[in-house]
Coordinates of C-alpha atoms in Angstrom, one line a residue:
M1000 CA 22.6 -34.5 -21.8
N1001 CA 24.5 -32.9 -18.7
I1002 CA 25.0 -29.3 -18.0
H1003 CA 28.5 -28.0 -18.3
R1004 CA 30.7 -29.0 -15.7
S1005 CA 34.0 -27.5 -14.6
L1006 CA 37.3 -29.6 -15.3
A1007 CA 39.2 -27.9 -12.6
P1008 CA 42.1 -30.3 -11.5
L1009 CA 41.3 -32.9 -8.6
C1010 CA 42.8 -33.8 -5.7
A1011 CA 41.8 -37.1 -3.6
A1012 CA 40.1 -36.2 -0.2
L1013 CA 42.2 -36.9 2.8
A1014 CA 41.1 -39.9 4.6
L1015 CA 40.3 -39.0 7.9
L1016 CA 42.2 -40.8 11.4
P1017 CA 39.6 -42.8 13.1
G1018 CA 39.6 -41.7 16.3
C1019 CA 39.8 -45.3 17.9
I1020 CA 42.9 -46.0 15.9
P1021 CA 45.7 -44.6 17.7
V1022 CA 47.7 -43.8 14.4
A1023 CA 49.5 -40.2 14.1
D1024 CA 48.2 -39.5 10.6
A1025 CA 46.3 -40.8 7.8
A1026 CA 47.9 -41.1 4.2
A1027 CA 48.4 -37.5 2.4
P1028 CA 46.0 -37.1 -0.5
R1029 CA 47.3 -38.2 -3.9
S1030 CA 46.2 -35.8 -6.8
T1031 CA 44.0 -37.3 -9.4
A1032 CA 44.3 -34.5 -12.0
A1033 CA 46.8 -36.3 -14.6
V1034 CA 45.1 -38.4 -17.2
P1035 CA 46.2 -41.8 -16.4
V1036 CA 47.7 -43.9 -19.3
F1037 CA 46.1 -47.3 -19.9
E1038 CA 48.3 -50.1 -21.3
Q1039 CA 47.4 -53.6 -22.8
W1040 CA 44.7 -52.2 -24.7
R1041 CA 42.4 -54.7 -26.2
E1042 CA 39.4 -55.0 -28.2
T1043 CA 36.8 -57.5 -28.7
G1044 CA 33.6 -58.0 -30.6
H1045 CA 30.8 -59.8 -29.2
R1046 CA 27.7 -60.7 -31.5
G1047 CA 25.9 -63.8 -32.9
N1048 CA 26.2 -66.8 -30.6
D1049 CA 28.2 -64.3 -28.0
D1050 CA 27.1 -60.8 -26.4
L1051 CA 28.3 -58.6 -23.6
L1052 CA 26.0 -59.4 -20.9
T1053 CA 25.6 -63.3 -20.5
A1054 CA 28.4 -64.3 -23.3
G1055 CA 26.1 -66.3 -25.2
L1056 CA 24.9 -68.4 -22.2
G1057 CA 21.3 -67.4 -21.6
I1058 CA 19.5 -67.8 -18.5
D1059 CA 19.6 -71.4 -18.7
A1060 CA 23.3 -72.0 -18.7
L1061 CA 24.0 -69.3 -16.3
R1062 CA 21.7 -71.3 -13.8
S1063 CA 23.5 -74.5 -14.7
T1064 CA 26.1 -75.8 -12.0
T1065 CA 28.2 -76.8 -14.4
A1066 CA 30.6 -74.5 -15.6
P1067 CA 31.4 -73.8 -19.7
T1068 CA 34.1 -76.1 -20.6
F1069 CA 37.6 -75.5 -21.9
A1070 CA 38.0 -77.4 -24.9
N1071 CA 41.8 -78.0 -23.6
P1072 CA 41.4 -77.7 -19.4
A1073 CA 45.0 -76.5 -18.9
E1074 CA 45.1 -74.2 -21.9
P1075 CA 41.6 -72.1 -22.1
T1076 CA 41.3 -69.5 -25.0
A1077 CA 40.6 -66.1 -24.2
D1078 CA 36.6 -66.3 -25.3
E1079 CA 36.4 -69.4 -23.0
A1080 CA 38.0 -67.9 -20.1
R1081 CA 35.7 -64.7 -20.4
R1082 CA 32.5 -67.1 -21.0
R1083 CA 33.0 -69.0 -17.6
A1084 CA 34.3 -65.8 -15.8
I1085 CA 30.8 -64.2 -16.8
W1086 CA 29.1 -67.3 -15.8
S1087 CA 30.7 -67.4 -12.3
S1088 CA 30.0 -64.0 -11.8
W1089 CA 26.4 -64.0 -12.4
R1090 CA 26.3 -67.2 -10.2
G1091 CA 28.0 -65.2 -7.4
I1092 CA 25.9 -62.1 -7.3
A1093 CA 22.5 -62.7 -8.3
D1094 CA 19.6 -65.0 -7.5
L1095 CA 18.7 -66.8 -10.9
T1096 CA 16.5 -69.4 -9.5
P1097 CA 13.6 -69.8 -11.4
G1098 CA 10.7 -67.4 -9.8
G1099 CA 13.3 -65.6 -8.0
G1100 CA 12.2 -62.5 -10.2
F1101 CA 15.5 -61.5 -11.9
G1102 CA 14.7 -60.7 -15.9
D1103 CA 10.9 -60.5 -14.8
V1104 CA 10.7 -58.5 -11.7
Y1105 CA 13.8 -56.6 -12.1
G1106 CA 16.9 -56.7 -14.4
T1107 CA 17.2 -58.1 -17.5
L1108 CA 18.9 -61.2 -19.3
Q1109 CA 18.2 -60.2 -22.8
A1110 CA 21.3 -61.0 -25.2
V1111 CA 23.4 -57.4 -25.9
P1112 CA 25.5 -57.4 -28.9
G1113 CA 28.8 -55.0 -29.1
R1114 CA 32.5 -54.4 -28.3
E1115 CA 34.4 -54.6 -25.3
F1116 CA 37.6 -52.5 -24.5
S1117 CA 39.7 -53.7 -21.8
A1118 CA 43.2 -52.8 -20.5
Y1119 CA 45.4 -52.3 -17.4
A1120 CA 45.4 -48.9 -15.1
R1121 CA 47.6 -47.7 -12.2
I1122 CA 47.0 -45.5 -9.5
P1123 CA 50.0 -43.2 -9.3
G1124 CA 52.5 -44.6 -6.8
A1125 CA 50.8 -48.0 -6.9
R1126 CA 53.3 -51.2 -7.6
H1127 CA 50.6 -53.0 -9.6
P1128 CA 47.9 -52.2 -12.3
H1129 CA 44.0 -52.7 -11.7
R1130 CA 41.9 -54.0 -14.5
V1131 CA 39.6 -51.8 -16.1
L1132 CA 37.1 -52.9 -19.0
V1133 CA 34.1 -51.2 -20.9
Q1134 CA 31.4 -52.6 -22.4
V1135 CA 29.7 -50.7 -25.4
P1136 CA 26.4 -51.8 -26.7
D1137 CA 25.7 -51.8 -30.6
T1138 CA 22.5 -49.5 -29.2
F1139 CA 24.9 -46.8 -27.7
D1140 CA 23.5 -43.6 -29.2
A1141 CA 26.4 -40.8 -29.2
A1142 CA 23.7 -38.2 -29.2
R1143 CA 22.3 -39.4 -25.7
R1144 CA 26.0 -40.6 -24.3
C1145 CA 25.9 -41.8 -21.0
V1146 CA 28.4 -44.5 -18.8
V1147 CA 27.5 -46.5 -16.0
V1148 CA 30.6 -47.1 -14.0
A1149 CA 30.8 -49.9 -11.3
A1150 CA 33.4 -51.7 -9.1
S1151 CA 33.4 -55.3 -8.5
S1152 CA 32.0 -56.5 -5.4
G1153 CA 33.8 -58.4 -3.2
S1154 CA 37.3 -58.9 -4.0
R1155 CA 36.0 -60.4 -7.5
G1156 CA 37.3 -60.3 -10.9
I1157 CA 36.7 -57.8 -13.5
Y1158 CA 33.0 -59.0 -14.6
G1159 CA 32.4 -59.1 -10.7
A1160 CA 29.5 -56.2 -11.1
I1161 CA 27.8 -57.4 -14.6
A1162 CA 24.7 -58.6 -12.7
V1163 CA 24.3 -55.0 -11.3
A1164 CA 25.9 -52.4 -13.6
G1165 CA 25.9 -54.6 -17.1
S1166 CA 22.1 -55.7 -16.5
W1167 CA 21.1 -52.2 -15.7
G1168 CA 23.3 -50.3 -17.9
L1169 CA 23.4 -52.0 -21.1
A1170 CA 19.7 -52.4 -21.4
H1171 CA 19.4 -48.6 -21.2
G1172 CA 22.1 -48.2 -24.0
C1173 CA 25.0 -46.9 -21.9
A1174 CA 28.6 -47.8 -22.1
V1175 CA 29.2 -49.8 -18.8
A1176 CA 32.7 -49.3 -17.4
Y1177 CA 34.2 -51.8 -14.9
T1178 CA 37.2 -51.8 -12.6
D1179 CA 38.2 -54.5 -10.1
K1180 CA 39.6 -52.0 -7.9
G1181 CA 43.0 -53.7 -7.2
T1182 CA 41.4 -56.9 -6.1
G1183 CA 40.3 -59.5 -8.7
S1184 CA 40.9 -63.1 -9.3
D1185 CA 44.8 -62.8 -11.0
Y1186 CA 46.1 -65.2 -8.9
Y1187 CA 49.9 -66.0 -8.9
D1188 CA 51.4 -69.5 -8.7
L1189 CA 54.7 -69.2 -6.7
D1190 CA 55.6 -72.4 -7.5
A1191 CA 55.2 -72.3 -11.2
K1192 CA 55.7 -68.8 -11.8
V1193 CA 52.7 -68.7 -13.7
G1194 CA 50.2 -65.9 -13.4
T1195 CA 47.5 -64.3 -15.9
Q1196 CA 47.5 -62.4 -19.3
A1197 CA 45.3 -59.4 -20.3
D1198 CA 43.0 -61.7 -21.6
G1199 CA 42.8 -64.0 -18.9
T1200 CA 44.6 -67.0 -19.8
P1201 CA 47.2 -68.3 -18.0
A1202 CA 51.2 -67.4 -18.6
S1203 CA 54.7 -67.6 -17.2
Q1204 CA 55.9 -64.4 -18.8
G1205 CA 54.6 -61.3 -21.1
A1206 CA 52.4 -58.6 -19.6
L1207 CA 51.0 -60.2 -16.7
A1208 CA 48.1 -58.6 -14.5
F1209 CA 50.0 -59.3 -11.4
V1210 CA 53.6 -60.6 -10.5
P1211 CA 54.5 -60.1 -6.8
V1212 CA 57.3 -58.1 -5.9
T1213 CA 60.2 -60.2 -4.8
P1214 CA 58.3 -62.4 -2.4
R1215 CA 59.8 -64.0 0.4
A1216 CA 57.7 -67.3 -0.2
T1217 CA 58.6 -69.3 -2.9
H1218 CA 55.6 -71.8 -2.8
G1219 CA 51.9 -71.2 -2.8
I1220 CA 49.8 -68.8 -4.4
A1221 CA 49.6 -65.0 -4.2
F1222 CA 46.8 -62.8 -5.1
K1223 CA 46.4 -58.9 -5.5
H1224 CA 44.2 -58.1 -2.8
A1225 CA 46.4 -59.6 0.1
H1226 CA 50.0 -59.4 -1.9
S1227 CA 50.1 -56.4 -3.8
G1228 CA 51.4 -54.1 -1.3
D1229 CA 49.2 -51.4 -2.3
N1230 CA 46.4 -51.4 0.2
P1231 CA 43.9 -51.5 -2.4
E1232 CA 40.9 -50.3 -0.5
A1233 CA 42.7 -47.0 0.2
D1234 CA 42.3 -46.3 -3.4
W1235 CA 39.0 -47.8 -4.3
G1236 CA 37.6 -44.4 -5.1
R1237 CA 40.5 -43.6 -7.3
H1238 CA 39.9 -46.9 -8.9
L1239 CA 36.4 -45.9 -10.1
L1240 CA 37.6 -42.7 -11.1
Q1241 CA 40.1 -44.1 -13.6
A1242 CA 37.3 -46.6 -14.8
L1243 CA 35.4 -43.9 -16.0
Q1244 CA 38.2 -42.3 -17.6
F1245 CA 38.9 -45.2 -19.5
G1246 CA 35.3 -45.4 -20.5
L1247 CA 35.9 -41.9 -21.8
Q1248 CA 38.7 -43.1 -23.8
A1249 CA 37.0 -46.1 -25.1
L1250 CA 34.2 -44.3 -26.4
D1251 CA 36.7 -41.9 -28.2
R1252 CA 38.0 -44.8 -30.1
A1253 CA 34.5 -46.2 -30.9
Y1254 CA 33.1 -43.3 -31.7
P1255 CA 35.6 -41.4 -33.2
D1256 CA 33.6 -39.1 -35.4
A1257 CA 31.9 -37.8 -32.0
A1258 CA 34.7 -37.5 -29.7
P1259 CA 35.7 -36.1 -27.6
F1260 CA 33.5 -37.9 -24.9
T1261 CA 34.1 -35.9 -21.6
P1262 CA 32.4 -35.9 -18.1
A1263 CA 30.9 -32.3 -19.2
T1264 CA 28.8 -34.0 -22.4
T1265 CA 28.1 -37.3 -21.0
R1266 CA 25.8 -38.8 -18.5
T1267 CA 27.7 -40.7 -15.8
L1268 CA 26.3 -43.0 -13.1
G1269 CA 28.3 -44.9 -10.3
V1270 CA 27.0 -47.9 -8.8
G1271 CA 27.9 -51.1 -6.8
V1272 CA 27.3 -53.2 -4.2
S1273 CA 29.4 -54.5 -0.8
N1274 CA 32.9 -53.7 -1.8
G1275 CA 31.7 -52.1 -5.2
G1276 CA 29.5 -49.7 -3.0
G1277 CA 32.3 -48.9 -0.8
A1278 CA 34.1 -47.6 -4.0
V1279 CA 31.3 -45.8 -4.9
L1280 CA 31.2 -43.7 -1.7
R1281 CA 35.0 -43.3 -1.8
A1282 CA 34.9 -42.1 -5.5
A1283 CA 32.2 -39.7 -4.2
E1284 CA 34.4 -37.8 -2.2
I1285 CA 36.8 -36.6 -4.9
D1286 CA 36.5 -33.3 -6.0
G1287 CA 35.1 -32.3 -9.6
D1288 CA 31.8 -33.1 -11.5
W1289 CA 33.3 -36.6 -12.8
F1290 CA 30.0 -38.2 -12.0
D1291 CA 26.1 -37.3 -11.9
A1292 CA 25.1 -39.6 -9.3
M1293 CA 25.8 -42.5 -7.4
V1294 CA 23.9 -45.5 -6.2
A1295 CA 25.5 -47.7 -3.1
G1296 CA 24.0 -50.8 -2.3
E1297 CA 25.0 -52.6 1.3
P1298 CA 28.5 -50.6 0.9
N1299 CA 31.7 -52.0 2.7
V1300 CA 32.5 -48.4 4.5
S1301 CA 34.4 -47.6 7.8
V1302 CA 34.2 -43.9 8.8
A1303 CA 36.4 -41.6 11.0
G1304 CA 35.8 -41.9 14.8
A1305 CA 33.9 -45.4 14.9
P1306 CA 35.5 -48.8 15.0
P1307 CA 36.7 -50.1 11.4
L1308 CA 34.9 -52.9 10.2
Y1309 CA 38.1 -55.0 10.5
D1310 CA 37.6 -55.1 14.3
F1311 CA 34.2 -56.5 14.2
V1312 CA 35.3 -59.3 11.3
T1313 CA 38.3 -60.6 13.9
Q1314 CA 35.7 -60.5 16.9
A1315 CA 33.4 -62.4 14.8
A1316 CA 36.2 -64.9 13.6
L1317 CA 36.5 -65.7 17.3
L1318 CA 33.1 -65.5 19.1
M1319 CA 30.4 -66.1 16.5
P1320 CA 31.1 -70.0 16.4
C1321 CA 30.4 -69.9 20.1
A1322 CA 27.6 -67.2 20.3
L1323 CA 25.4 -69.0 17.2
L1324 CA 25.0 -71.7 19.9
G1325 CA 22.2 -69.9 21.6
V1326 CA 20.7 -68.6 18.4
E1327 CA 17.5 -70.9 17.6
D1328 CA 16.6 -71.7 14.0
L1329 CA 19.5 -70.8 11.9
P1330 CA 19.1 -70.5 8.2
Q1331 CA 20.7 -73.5 6.4
P1332 CA 23.4 -74.2 5.2
P1333 CA 25.5 -74.5 7.1
L1334 CA 23.9 -77.7 8.5
Q1335 CA 22.7 -77.5 12.1
A1336 CA 24.4 -80.4 13.4
Q1337 CA 27.7 -79.1 12.0
A1338 CA 27.5 -75.8 13.3
V1339 CA 26.6 -77.1 17.0
A1340 CA 29.8 -79.5 17.3
A1341 CA 32.1 -76.5 15.9
G1342 CA 30.3 -74.1 18.2
S1343 CA 30.7 -76.2 21.3
Q1344 CA 34.5 -76.8 20.4
R1345 CA 35.0 -73.0 20.0
C1346 CA 33.4 -72.3 23.5
A1347 CA 35.4 -74.5 25.5
L1348 CA 38.5 -72.8 23.7
L1349 CA 37.3 -69.4 24.5
K1350 CA 36.5 -70.4 28.0
T1351 CA 40.3 -72.0 28.4
A1352 CA 41.3 -68.5 27.1
G1353 CA 39.5 -66.3 29.4
Q1354 CA 37.6 -64.7 26.8
V1355 CA 34.1 -65.9 27.4
Q1356 CA 32.5 -66.6 31.1
G1357 CA 30.6 -69.7 32.1
E1358 CA 30.8 -73.1 32.9
D1359 CA 28.8 -74.8 30.3
S1360 CA 28.2 -74.3 26.5
A1361 CA 25.0 -72.4 26.8
T1362 CA 26.5 -69.7 29.5
Q1363 CA 29.6 -69.4 27.4
A1364 CA 27.4 -69.1 24.0
R1365 CA 25.7 -66.0 26.1
S1366 CA 28.7 -64.4 27.3
A1367 CA 30.1 -64.5 23.4
R1368 CA 26.7 -63.3 21.9
Q1369 CA 26.8 -60.4 24.4
Q1370 CA 30.3 -59.1 23.2
L1371 CA 29.0 -58.9 19.8
T1372 CA 25.7 -57.4 20.6
D1373 CA 27.9 -54.7 22.7
A1374 CA 29.8 -54.0 19.4
G1375 CA 26.6 -53.2 17.7
L1376 CA 25.6 -56.5 15.9
S1377 CA 21.6 -56.7 15.7
D1378 CA 20.3 -60.4 16.4
A1379 CA 19.2 -60.5 12.9
A1380 CA 22.8 -59.9 11.8
L1381 CA 24.0 -62.5 13.9
R1382 CA 21.7 -65.1 12.5
A1383 CA 22.4 -64.3 9.1
G1384 CA 26.2 -64.4 10.0
A1385 CA 25.8 -67.9 10.4
F1386 CA 26.7 -68.4 6.6
S1387 CA 30.2 -66.6 6.8
T1388 CA 30.8 -68.4 10.2
G1389 CA 29.8 -72.0 8.4
F1390 CA 32.3 -71.4 5.7
D1391 CA 35.1 -69.7 7.6
L1392 CA 34.6 -66.6 5.6
W1393 CA 35.4 -64.5 8.9
R1394 CA 39.0 -65.7 9.0
A1395 CA 39.7 -65.5 5.3
I1396 CA 38.7 -61.9 5.0
A1397 CA 40.6 -61.2 8.2
V1398 CA 43.7 -62.8 6.8
T1399 CA 43.5 -60.7 3.4
Y1400 CA 42.3 -57.7 4.8
A1401 CA 45.6 -57.7 7.5
S1402 CA 47.9 -58.4 4.8
A1403 CA 46.4 -55.5 2.3
Y1404 CA 46.4 -53.0 5.1
G1405 CA 49.9 -53.8 6.3
R1406 CA 51.1 -54.1 2.6
F1407 CA 52.8 -57.5 3.8
G1408 CA 53.5 -59.3 0.6
A1409 CA 53.4 -63.0 0.2
G1410 CA 55.2 -65.1 2.8
E1411 CA 55.2 -62.0 5.2
H1412 CA 52.3 -62.2 7.2
P1413 CA 52.6 -61.5 10.5
C1414 CA 50.3 -64.2 11.8
A1415 CA 51.9 -67.0 9.5
Y1416 CA 49.1 -67.6 7.5
A1417 CA 49.7 -68.2 3.7
F1418 CA 47.4 -69.7 0.7
S1419 CA 48.3 -72.6 -1.2
A1420 CA 46.7 -75.1 -3.9
A1421 CA 45.3 -78.3 -2.5
G1422 CA 44.5 -81.6 -4.1
A1423 CA 41.2 -83.2 -4.2
D1424 CA 41.7 -84.1 -0.6
G1425 CA 42.3 -81.0 0.5
T1426 CA 45.7 -81.4 1.4
P1427 CA 48.4 -78.5 0.2
G1428 CA 50.5 -79.0 -2.7
P1429 CA 51.5 -77.5 -6.2
A1430 CA 48.7 -76.9 -8.5
A1431 CA 47.9 -78.8 -11.2
A1432 CA 47.8 -76.7 -14.8
A1433 CA 43.9 -77.6 -15.0
L1434 CA 43.3 -76.2 -11.8
R1435 CA 45.6 -73.0 -12.2
A1436 CA 43.7 -72.4 -15.7
T1437 CA 40.3 -72.0 -13.5
W1438 CA 41.6 -69.2 -11.3
W1439 CA 41.1 -66.1 -13.3
S1440 CA 37.4 -67.3 -14.5
E1441 CA 36.1 -69.0 -11.1
G1442 CA 38.3 -67.5 -8.2
S1443 CA 36.4 -64.9 -6.0
G1444 CA 39.6 -62.8 -5.2
I1445 CA 39.7 -64.0 -1.7
P1446 CA 40.4 -67.6 -1.0
P1447 CA 39.6 -70.3 -0.2
G1448 CA 37.9 -71.7 -3.0
S1449 CA 38.6 -72.8 -6.5
G1450 CA 41.1 -75.2 -5.4
V1451 CA 43.1 -72.9 -3.0
V1452 CA 43.2 -73.3 0.7
L1453 CA 44.4 -70.9 3.7
V1454 CA 46.9 -72.7 5.7
H1455 CA 48.8 -71.6 8.8
G1456 CA 52.4 -72.1 9.5
N1457 CA 51.5 -73.8 13.0
A1458 CA 49.0 -76.2 12.5
A1459 CA 48.0 -76.3 16.1
A1460 CA 47.5 -72.5 16.3
E1461 CA 43.8 -73.0 15.4
E1462 CA 43.3 -75.3 17.9
T1463 CA 44.6 -72.9 20.6
L1464 CA 43.2 -69.8 18.8
E1465 CA 46.9 -68.6 18.5
G1466 CA 45.9 -67.5 14.8
L1467 CA 42.8 -65.5 15.4
N1468 CA 44.0 -63.8 18.3
C1469 CA 47.2 -62.4 16.3
L1470 CA 44.7 -61.4 13.8
R1471 CA 42.6 -59.4 16.3
A1472 CA 45.9 -58.0 17.9
L1473 CA 46.7 -56.5 14.6
G1474 CA 44.0 -54.0 14.7
R1475 CA 44.1 -53.3 18.4
G1476 CA 48.1 -54.1 19.8
D1477 CA 51.1 -52.0 19.5
S1478 CA 53.5 -54.0 17.6
A1479 CA 55.4 -52.6 14.7
D1480 CA 52.9 -55.0 12.7
A1481 CA 50.0 -53.7 14.3
R1482 CA 51.0 -50.0 13.5
R1483 CA 51.2 -51.0 10.0
V1484 CA 47.8 -52.6 9.8
R1485 CA 46.4 -49.7 11.6
A1486 CA 47.7 -47.2 9.3
G1487 CA 46.6 -48.7 6.5
I1488 CA 43.0 -49.0 8.2
A1489 CA 43.2 -45.3 8.6
E1490 CA 44.3 -44.6 5.0
A1491 CA 40.6 -46.7 3.7
A1492 CA 38.4 -44.4 6.1
A1493 CA 35.8 -42.8 4.4
T1494 CA 35.1 -38.7 4.2
A1495 CA 32.1 -36.9 3.5
P1496 CA 31.3 -37.0 -0.3
R1497 CA 31.1 -33.4 -2.2
R1498 CA 28.0 -31.4 -2.1
G1499 CA 25.5 -31.4 -4.6
L1500 CA 26.1 -35.1 -5.8
P1501 CA 23.1 -37.0 -5.4
I1502 CA 23.7 -40.3 -3.6
V1503 CA 21.6 -43.3 -2.9
V1504 CA 22.6 -45.9 -0.3
I1505 CA 20.6 -49.3 0.0
H1506 CA 21.1 -51.5 2.9
G1507 CA 19.6 -54.8 4.3
L1508 CA 18.8 -54.7 8.2
D1509 CA 19.8 -58.3 8.2
D1510 CA 23.4 -58.3 6.7
G1511 CA 25.4 -60.8 8.6
L1512 CA 28.6 -59.7 6.5
V1513 CA 28.8 -56.0 6.6
P1514 CA 26.2 -54.8 9.3
I1515 CA 24.4 -51.9 8.5
S1516 CA 24.7 -50.9 12.1
M1517 CA 28.6 -50.6 11.3
T1518 CA 29.1 -49.1 8.3
S1519 CA 25.7 -47.3 6.5
D1520 CA 24.3 -46.4 9.8
R1521 CA 27.7 -44.3 10.4
Y1522 CA 28.0 -43.1 7.1
V1523 CA 24.8 -41.4 6.2
P1524 CA 25.0 -39.1 9.3
L1525 CA 28.7 -38.2 8.2
A1526 CA 27.2 -37.3 4.6
R1527 CA 24.3 -35.3 5.9
K1528 CA 26.2 -33.4 8.4
A1529 CA 28.5 -32.2 5.4
G1530 CA 25.5 -31.3 3.5
A1531 CA 25.2 -34.2 1.2
Q1532 CA 22.3 -34.7 -0.9
I1533 CA 21.8 -38.5 0.3
A1534 CA 18.7 -40.9 0.4
Y1535 CA 18.8 -43.8 2.6
W1536 CA 17.0 -47.0 1.9
R1537 CA 16.8 -49.4 4.8
V1538 CA 15.4 -52.8 3.8
E1539 CA 13.8 -55.2 6.4
N1540 CA 14.5 -59.1 5.5
A1541 CA 17.4 -58.4 3.4
Q1542 CA 20.9 -59.9 4.1
H1543 CA 24.1 -59.8 2.0
F1544 CA 24.0 -62.4 -0.3
D1545 CA 21.4 -62.6 -3.2
S1546 CA 22.9 -65.9 -4.6
L1547 CA 22.0 -67.8 -1.1
L1548 CA 18.1 -67.5 -2.1
A1549 CA 18.7 -70.6 -4.0
F1550 CA 18.4 -72.4 -0.8
P1551 CA 14.8 -72.6 0.2
D1552 CA 15.4 -71.9 3.4
Y1553 CA 16.8 -68.8 2.8
R1554 CA 14.1 -67.7 0.3
R1555 CA 11.5 -68.3 2.9
R1556 CA 13.5 -65.9 5.4
Y1557 CA 14.9 -63.2 2.9
V1558 CA 14.3 -61.0 -0.2
P1559 CA 17.0 -60.0 -2.8
L1560 CA 18.1 -56.8 -2.5
L1561 CA 19.2 -56.0 -6.2
P1562 CA 15.9 -55.2 -7.0
Y1563 CA 16.3 -52.0 -4.7
V1564 CA 19.3 -51.0 -6.2
F1565 CA 17.8 -51.2 -9.8
A1566 CA 14.8 -49.3 -8.3
A1567 CA 17.1 -46.7 -6.9
M1568 CA 19.1 -46.1 -10.3
D1569 CA 15.5 -46.1 -12.1
Q1570 CA 14.5 -43.1 -9.9
V1571 CA 17.6 -41.4 -10.0
W1572 CA 18.0 -41.9 -13.7
D1573 CA 14.4 -40.4 -14.4
H1574 CA 15.5 -37.3 -12.3
L1575 CA 18.6 -36.9 -14.2
E1576 CA 16.5 -36.7 -17.6
D1577 CA 13.9 -34.8 -16.1
P1578 CA 14.9 -32.6 -12.9
A1579 CA 11.1 -32.6 -12.4
R1580 CA 10.9 -35.9 -11.1
A1581 CA 12.2 -36.0 -7.4
L1582 CA 15.1 -37.9 -6.3
P1583 CA 14.8 -41.2 -3.9
Q1584 CA 13.5 -40.1 -0.5
D1585 CA 14.3 -42.0 3.2
A1586 CA 12.8 -45.1 3.5
R1587 CA 12.3 -48.0 5.4
I1588 CA 10.9 -51.1 3.3
K1589 CA 9.0 -53.7 4.5
P1590 CA 8.9 -56.8 2.0
T1591 CA 7.5 -60.1 2.2
P1592 CA 9.7 -63.2 1.2
R1593 CA 8.5 -65.2 -1.6
V1594 CA 8.7 -68.6 0.5
D1595 CA 8.1 -70.9 -2.6
A1596 CA 5.9 -68.9 -4.8
P1597 CA 7.4 -66.7 -7.5
L1598 CA 8.4 -63.2 -6.7
L1599 CA 5.9 -60.8 -7.2
R1600 CA 6.9 -57.1 -7.4
E1601 CA 4.3 -55.8 -4.8
Q1602 CA 6.0 -58.1 -2.5
L1603 CA 8.8 -56.0 -2.4
S1604 CA 7.4 -52.8 -1.2
I1605 CA 10.0 -50.7 -3.6
P1606 CA 9.4 -47.1 -2.7
A1607 CA 7.2 -44.9 -5.2
A1608 CA 9.1 -42.4 -7.5
R1609 CA 7.9 -39.1 -6.7
G1610 CA 7.2 -35.7 -8.5
R1611 CA 8.2 -32.5 -7.2

């Protein structure tokens, strides 16, 4: 059990102003002392042919490319929506391919019976709630109480961290608390005026998870991350804290004879990857002994005094298609032939706009590549960035984050971008009810995907780079809209964690989506300068998406990152159980990709735990 902790009132740390962003002041801190009120409480049991970790699907069904069915495609039950959401979340995060190691070398997929508690939570001052959910296994021991707390990776829905926190925490008999951190898959159909209820089913009225406030647009799709007006990234740490607070309240309900559950009597571990890792580091800033330790994998984190990740994303959206022409042996997919055709066209457009130099595609590609190198992108990260380029992720991310940072509602994007449902041929139009019913379960939280497409008010803009240059100007220009976006970026900047909190940061050196040089390499020195107790694992041959190792060419080049996240949790947990066991130490890890053979633990070169 934990030693006694002070429960002094909390206040959030001030997000310091990045020196490269000419905004007068960052947002003032908001108090987190008040106990949040949770609404729309639900409690459900999951046993027998259902369970907490896989919804009764097991490894074979999770590996299947066929989603669990809805008996009525337009009106799924809550159980059906949940089952498909868990299926989608596993497939989006983990490498579940035979031989990939999940369930054998690291992690577990064993069925876990138990209960779920869920609700809406709200950050003080926010327009919209975020989802919180707690899984309590039947093996929970109130005498050895523990809670693992996680935020969804990317902008995924409430089960978006189940492959990380759920697999590890439930196997250790802990309750696992989740938050969608104000993003998530609660899409709202502006045409049909249909959103999502607390149980994940579509509805046009009632206590919907997200309804845009007086949207200017009357057609298309709105979603929380882009259109809530709340700039959720600025509050990711507070979202994680509220998930913990909800977890403790849920345990009070689950075990009233053992209540109250408090941070002083309950072991607490925060964990997350990607945006979820960023949320963990933001929560580490909050005063008060809420968490015993934090583990952050490939965190999306920007620090004061350095260019924000938005700056790189908009630069990559412009230049990377051209720059990749000069990189040989790109990972597949995307297909090389498609990349060459798109890259040649982009180079020509950039040359016309005066944004690259050279009279031929090869020279123009070198010019684009040099600009990315000068921004801090490594050759390995550029190569891994081919996936995000080929599938237009850079533009989708830039559009969504610009809208969020500037707190623009649906129909207000300053670069005239919007989102719409699409037919089978990709043409924007109204959504069919059966398509709409899948969004909560399968949506990634940032379209395109799941039948939702990104559209531009001026269709010709993409042919002249107008839209992409507009997105870039929002982070660098001085218009009123740009000042709004930069103010939102400043609100989301990380500050140093509180002293004495054990933290482990794990990041792949080949990460092409959240480059290590622009995130963790900047955050760790900041934290250390402030006296943080932090370990840093830098992993060679690891990129951002473990799920891509399902493709043969990716597993030939890369190893999964999740084994290192699990190992860090193991070592931190062992230290919390027995302080004679040392916390993890810094390491540069040199694993060997498995190629086509089954993954072996020794190939991962996981740093050994040490005694004191």
